mmCIF file of C-alpha atoms in Angstrom:
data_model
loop_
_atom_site.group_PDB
_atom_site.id
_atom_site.type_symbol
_atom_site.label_atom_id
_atom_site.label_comp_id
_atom_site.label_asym_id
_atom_site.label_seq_id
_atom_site.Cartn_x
_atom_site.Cartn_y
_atom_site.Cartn_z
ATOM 1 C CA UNK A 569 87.802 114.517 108.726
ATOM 2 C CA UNK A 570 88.387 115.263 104.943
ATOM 3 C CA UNK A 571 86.269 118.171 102.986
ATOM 4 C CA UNK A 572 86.930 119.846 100.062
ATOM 5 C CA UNK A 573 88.821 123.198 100.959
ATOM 6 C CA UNK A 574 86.660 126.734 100.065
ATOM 7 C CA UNK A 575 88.194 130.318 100.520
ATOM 8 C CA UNK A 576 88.114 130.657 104.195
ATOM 9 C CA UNK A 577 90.894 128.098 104.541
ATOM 10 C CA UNK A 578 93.486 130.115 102.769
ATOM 11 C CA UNK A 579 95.126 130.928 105.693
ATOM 12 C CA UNK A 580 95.292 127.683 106.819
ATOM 13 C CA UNK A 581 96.869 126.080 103.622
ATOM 14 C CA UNK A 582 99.414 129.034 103.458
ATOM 15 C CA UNK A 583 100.137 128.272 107.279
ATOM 16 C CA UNK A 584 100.453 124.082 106.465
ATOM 17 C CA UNK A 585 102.256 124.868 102.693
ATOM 18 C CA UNK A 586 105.075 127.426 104.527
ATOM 19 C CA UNK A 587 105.555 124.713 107.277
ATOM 20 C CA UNK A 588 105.810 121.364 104.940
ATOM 21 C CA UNK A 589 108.217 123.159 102.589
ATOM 22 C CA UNK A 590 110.905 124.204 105.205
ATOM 23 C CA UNK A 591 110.966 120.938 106.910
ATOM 24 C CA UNK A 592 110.911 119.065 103.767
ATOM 25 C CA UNK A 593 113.536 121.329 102.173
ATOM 26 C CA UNK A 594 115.327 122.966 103.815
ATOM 27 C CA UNK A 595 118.416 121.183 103.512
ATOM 28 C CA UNK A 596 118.174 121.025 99.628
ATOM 29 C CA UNK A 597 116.821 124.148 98.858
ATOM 30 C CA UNK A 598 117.925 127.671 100.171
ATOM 31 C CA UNK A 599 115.203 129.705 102.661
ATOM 32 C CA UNK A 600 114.869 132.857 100.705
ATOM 33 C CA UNK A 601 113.918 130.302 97.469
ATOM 34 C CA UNK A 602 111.672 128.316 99.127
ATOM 35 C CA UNK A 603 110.006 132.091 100.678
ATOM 36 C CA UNK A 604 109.635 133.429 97.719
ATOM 37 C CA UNK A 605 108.015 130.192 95.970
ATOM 38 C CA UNK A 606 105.621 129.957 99.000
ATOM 39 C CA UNK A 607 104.362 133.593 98.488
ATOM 40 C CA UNK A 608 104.103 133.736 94.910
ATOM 41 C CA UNK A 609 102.190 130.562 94.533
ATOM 42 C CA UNK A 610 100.429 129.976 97.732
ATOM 43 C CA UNK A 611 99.249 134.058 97.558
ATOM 44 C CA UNK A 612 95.623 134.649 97.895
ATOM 45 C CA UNK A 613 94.714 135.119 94.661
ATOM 46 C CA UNK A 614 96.746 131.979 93.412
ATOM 47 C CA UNK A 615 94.910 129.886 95.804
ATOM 48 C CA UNK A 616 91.621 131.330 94.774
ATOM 49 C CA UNK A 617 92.602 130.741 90.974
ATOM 50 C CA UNK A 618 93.510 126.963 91.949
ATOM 51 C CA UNK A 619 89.942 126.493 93.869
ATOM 52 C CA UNK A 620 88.507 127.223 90.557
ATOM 53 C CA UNK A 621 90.869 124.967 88.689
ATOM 54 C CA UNK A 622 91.474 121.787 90.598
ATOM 55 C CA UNK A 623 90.332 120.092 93.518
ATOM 56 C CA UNK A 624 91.462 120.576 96.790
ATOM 57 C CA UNK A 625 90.982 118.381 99.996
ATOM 58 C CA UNK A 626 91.790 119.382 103.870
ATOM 59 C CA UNK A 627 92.564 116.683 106.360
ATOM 60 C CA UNK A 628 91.187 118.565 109.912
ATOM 61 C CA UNK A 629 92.273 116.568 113.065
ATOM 62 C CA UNK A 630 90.034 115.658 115.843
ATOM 63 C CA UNK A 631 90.455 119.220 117.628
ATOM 64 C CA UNK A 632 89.024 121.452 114.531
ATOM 65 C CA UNK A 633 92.578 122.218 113.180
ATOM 66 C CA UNK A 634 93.309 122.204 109.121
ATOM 67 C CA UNK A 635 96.852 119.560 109.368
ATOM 68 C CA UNK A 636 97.445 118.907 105.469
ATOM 69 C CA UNK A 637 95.820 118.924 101.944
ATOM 70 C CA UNK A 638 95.894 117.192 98.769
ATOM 71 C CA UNK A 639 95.327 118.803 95.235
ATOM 72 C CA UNK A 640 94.548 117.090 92.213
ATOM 73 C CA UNK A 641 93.552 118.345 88.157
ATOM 74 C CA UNK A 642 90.466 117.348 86.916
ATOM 75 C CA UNK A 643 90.318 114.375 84.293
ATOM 76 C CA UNK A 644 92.036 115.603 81.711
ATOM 77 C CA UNK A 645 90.530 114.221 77.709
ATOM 78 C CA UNK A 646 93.301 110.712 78.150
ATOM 79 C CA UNK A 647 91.850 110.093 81.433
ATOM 80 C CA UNK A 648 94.460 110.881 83.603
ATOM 81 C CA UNK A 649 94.742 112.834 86.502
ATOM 82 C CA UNK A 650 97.236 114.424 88.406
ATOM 83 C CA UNK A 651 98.319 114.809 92.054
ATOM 84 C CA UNK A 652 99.782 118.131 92.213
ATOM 85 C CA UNK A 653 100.344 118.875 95.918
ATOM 86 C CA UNK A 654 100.359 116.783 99.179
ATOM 87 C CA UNK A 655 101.050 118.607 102.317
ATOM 88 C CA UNK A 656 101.030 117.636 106.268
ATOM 89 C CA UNK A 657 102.174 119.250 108.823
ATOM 90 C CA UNK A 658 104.961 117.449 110.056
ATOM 91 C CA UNK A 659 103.861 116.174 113.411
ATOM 92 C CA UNK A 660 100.913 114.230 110.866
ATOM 93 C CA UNK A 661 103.087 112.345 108.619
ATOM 94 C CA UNK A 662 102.102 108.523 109.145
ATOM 95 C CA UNK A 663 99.019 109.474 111.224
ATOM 96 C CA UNK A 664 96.501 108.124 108.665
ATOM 97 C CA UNK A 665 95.342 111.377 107.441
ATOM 98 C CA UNK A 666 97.417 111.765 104.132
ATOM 99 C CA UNK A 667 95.592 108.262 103.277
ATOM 100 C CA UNK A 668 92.557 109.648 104.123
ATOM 101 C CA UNK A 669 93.090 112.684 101.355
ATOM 102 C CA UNK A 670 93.927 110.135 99.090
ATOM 103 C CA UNK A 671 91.352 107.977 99.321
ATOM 104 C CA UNK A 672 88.811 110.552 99.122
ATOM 105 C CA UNK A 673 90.604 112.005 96.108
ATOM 106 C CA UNK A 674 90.415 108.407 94.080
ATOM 107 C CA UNK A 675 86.678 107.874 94.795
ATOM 108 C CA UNK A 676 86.238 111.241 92.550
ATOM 109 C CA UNK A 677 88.763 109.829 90.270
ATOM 110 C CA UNK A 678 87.569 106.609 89.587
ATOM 111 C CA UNK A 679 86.626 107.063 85.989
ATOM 112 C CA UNK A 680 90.557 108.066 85.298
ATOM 113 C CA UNK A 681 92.684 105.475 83.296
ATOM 114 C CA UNK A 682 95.545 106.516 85.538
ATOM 115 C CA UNK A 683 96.857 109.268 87.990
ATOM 116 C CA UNK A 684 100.048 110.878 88.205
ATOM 117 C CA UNK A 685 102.051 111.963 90.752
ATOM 118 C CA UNK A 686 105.637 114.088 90.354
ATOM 119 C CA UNK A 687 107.962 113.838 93.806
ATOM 120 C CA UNK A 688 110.811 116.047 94.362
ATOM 121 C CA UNK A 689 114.059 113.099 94.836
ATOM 122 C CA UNK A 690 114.864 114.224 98.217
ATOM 123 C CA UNK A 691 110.946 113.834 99.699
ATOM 124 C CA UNK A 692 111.845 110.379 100.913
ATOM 125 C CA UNK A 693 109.025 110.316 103.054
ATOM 126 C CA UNK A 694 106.481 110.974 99.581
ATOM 127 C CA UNK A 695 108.384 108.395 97.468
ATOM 128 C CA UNK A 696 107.738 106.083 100.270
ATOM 129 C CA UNK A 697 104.099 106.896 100.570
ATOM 130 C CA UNK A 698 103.097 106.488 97.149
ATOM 131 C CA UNK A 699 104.916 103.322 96.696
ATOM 132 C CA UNK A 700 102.913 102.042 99.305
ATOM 133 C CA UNK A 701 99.922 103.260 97.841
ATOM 134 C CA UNK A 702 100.866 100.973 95.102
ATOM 135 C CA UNK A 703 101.951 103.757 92.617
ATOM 136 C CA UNK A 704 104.515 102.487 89.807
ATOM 137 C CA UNK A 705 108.110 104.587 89.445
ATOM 138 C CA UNK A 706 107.871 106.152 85.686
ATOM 139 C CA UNK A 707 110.891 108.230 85.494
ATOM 140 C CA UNK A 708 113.249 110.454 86.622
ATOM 141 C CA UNK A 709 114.212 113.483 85.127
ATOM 142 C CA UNK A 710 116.361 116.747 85.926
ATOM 143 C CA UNK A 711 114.717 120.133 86.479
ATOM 144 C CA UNK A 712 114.906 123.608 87.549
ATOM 145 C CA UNK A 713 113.076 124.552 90.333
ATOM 146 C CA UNK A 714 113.525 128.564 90.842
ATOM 147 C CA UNK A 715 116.853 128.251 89.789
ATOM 148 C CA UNK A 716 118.045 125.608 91.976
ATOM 149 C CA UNK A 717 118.735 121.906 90.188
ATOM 150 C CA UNK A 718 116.411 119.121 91.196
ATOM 151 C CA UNK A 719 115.639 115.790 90.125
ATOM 152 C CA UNK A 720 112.015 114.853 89.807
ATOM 153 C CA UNK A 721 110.477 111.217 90.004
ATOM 154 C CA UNK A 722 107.487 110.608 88.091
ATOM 155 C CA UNK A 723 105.027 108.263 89.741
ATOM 156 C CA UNK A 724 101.609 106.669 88.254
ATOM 157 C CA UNK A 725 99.087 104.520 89.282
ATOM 158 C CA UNK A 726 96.523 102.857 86.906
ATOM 159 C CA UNK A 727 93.256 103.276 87.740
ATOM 160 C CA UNK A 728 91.283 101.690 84.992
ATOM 161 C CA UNK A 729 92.295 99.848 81.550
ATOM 162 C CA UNK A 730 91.499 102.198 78.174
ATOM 163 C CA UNK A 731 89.032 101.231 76.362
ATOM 164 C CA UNK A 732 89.988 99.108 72.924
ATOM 165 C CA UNK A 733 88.945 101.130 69.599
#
């Protein structure tokens, strides 16, 4: 099942964003960084602030238990979008469910021209997902992530063709 995520499941995004960054990272980025990230942006209040901001979508399996979430902005005044979080626990990769948040995330963006996506290098498993879901390779580009070099790859996929003025 796939609803939109409301205060109450703070916990369990906290418990599913802690999770999904130390198995996807771990190797690339050191513990204490990735703690400290976790806590500062997945705090209470900074999850309450994003509720109000963007959208937020829980996949809950068959037994009642929250197992990942998607996040996406608004459509911006270009008509795009963006994706800004996609997590699963990792026994859920491939299980359907991060489709599932997808899917209900486009049917609210259908009026977008196109939505983007930004995927850490060394997420294989999200660069393979979103190619898949037929989104295009943009670009890649260094950054700094809490003081620790990464390389980010931009992803988009078109959603529907601007209008000629």
């Amino acid at each position: 099942m796939i609803r939109k995520m409301t205060v109450e499941d703070i916990p369990d995004v906290q418990q599913i964003a802690h999770t999904a960054w130390q198995h996807t990272f771990q190797q690339h980025i050191p513990t204490e960084v990735i703690k400290a990230y976790i806590e500062r942006t997945y705090s209470d209040l900074m999850l309450k602030k994003q509720l109000e901001k963007t959208m937020v979508l829980l996949a809950i399996d068959e037994l009642g238990n929250s197992i990942g979430y998607l996040s996406y902005t608004p459509i911006d005044v270009d008509g795009e979008s963006e994706l800004t979080a996609l997590h699963m626990l990792p026994g859920y990769w491939s299980s359907g469910y991060e489709e599932a948040l997808l899917k209900e995330a486009l049917v609210t963006l259908q009026e977008a021209v196109n939505v983007d996506v930004y995927v850490d290098q060394n997420d294989i498993a999200l660069q393979d997902f979103y190619a898949k879901q037929g989104f295009n390779f943009v670009e890649s580009f260094p950054e700094l992530f809490e003081g620790v070099s990464v390389n980010i790859l931009h992803y988009s996929l078109p959603i529907t063709q601007p209008a000629h003025t």
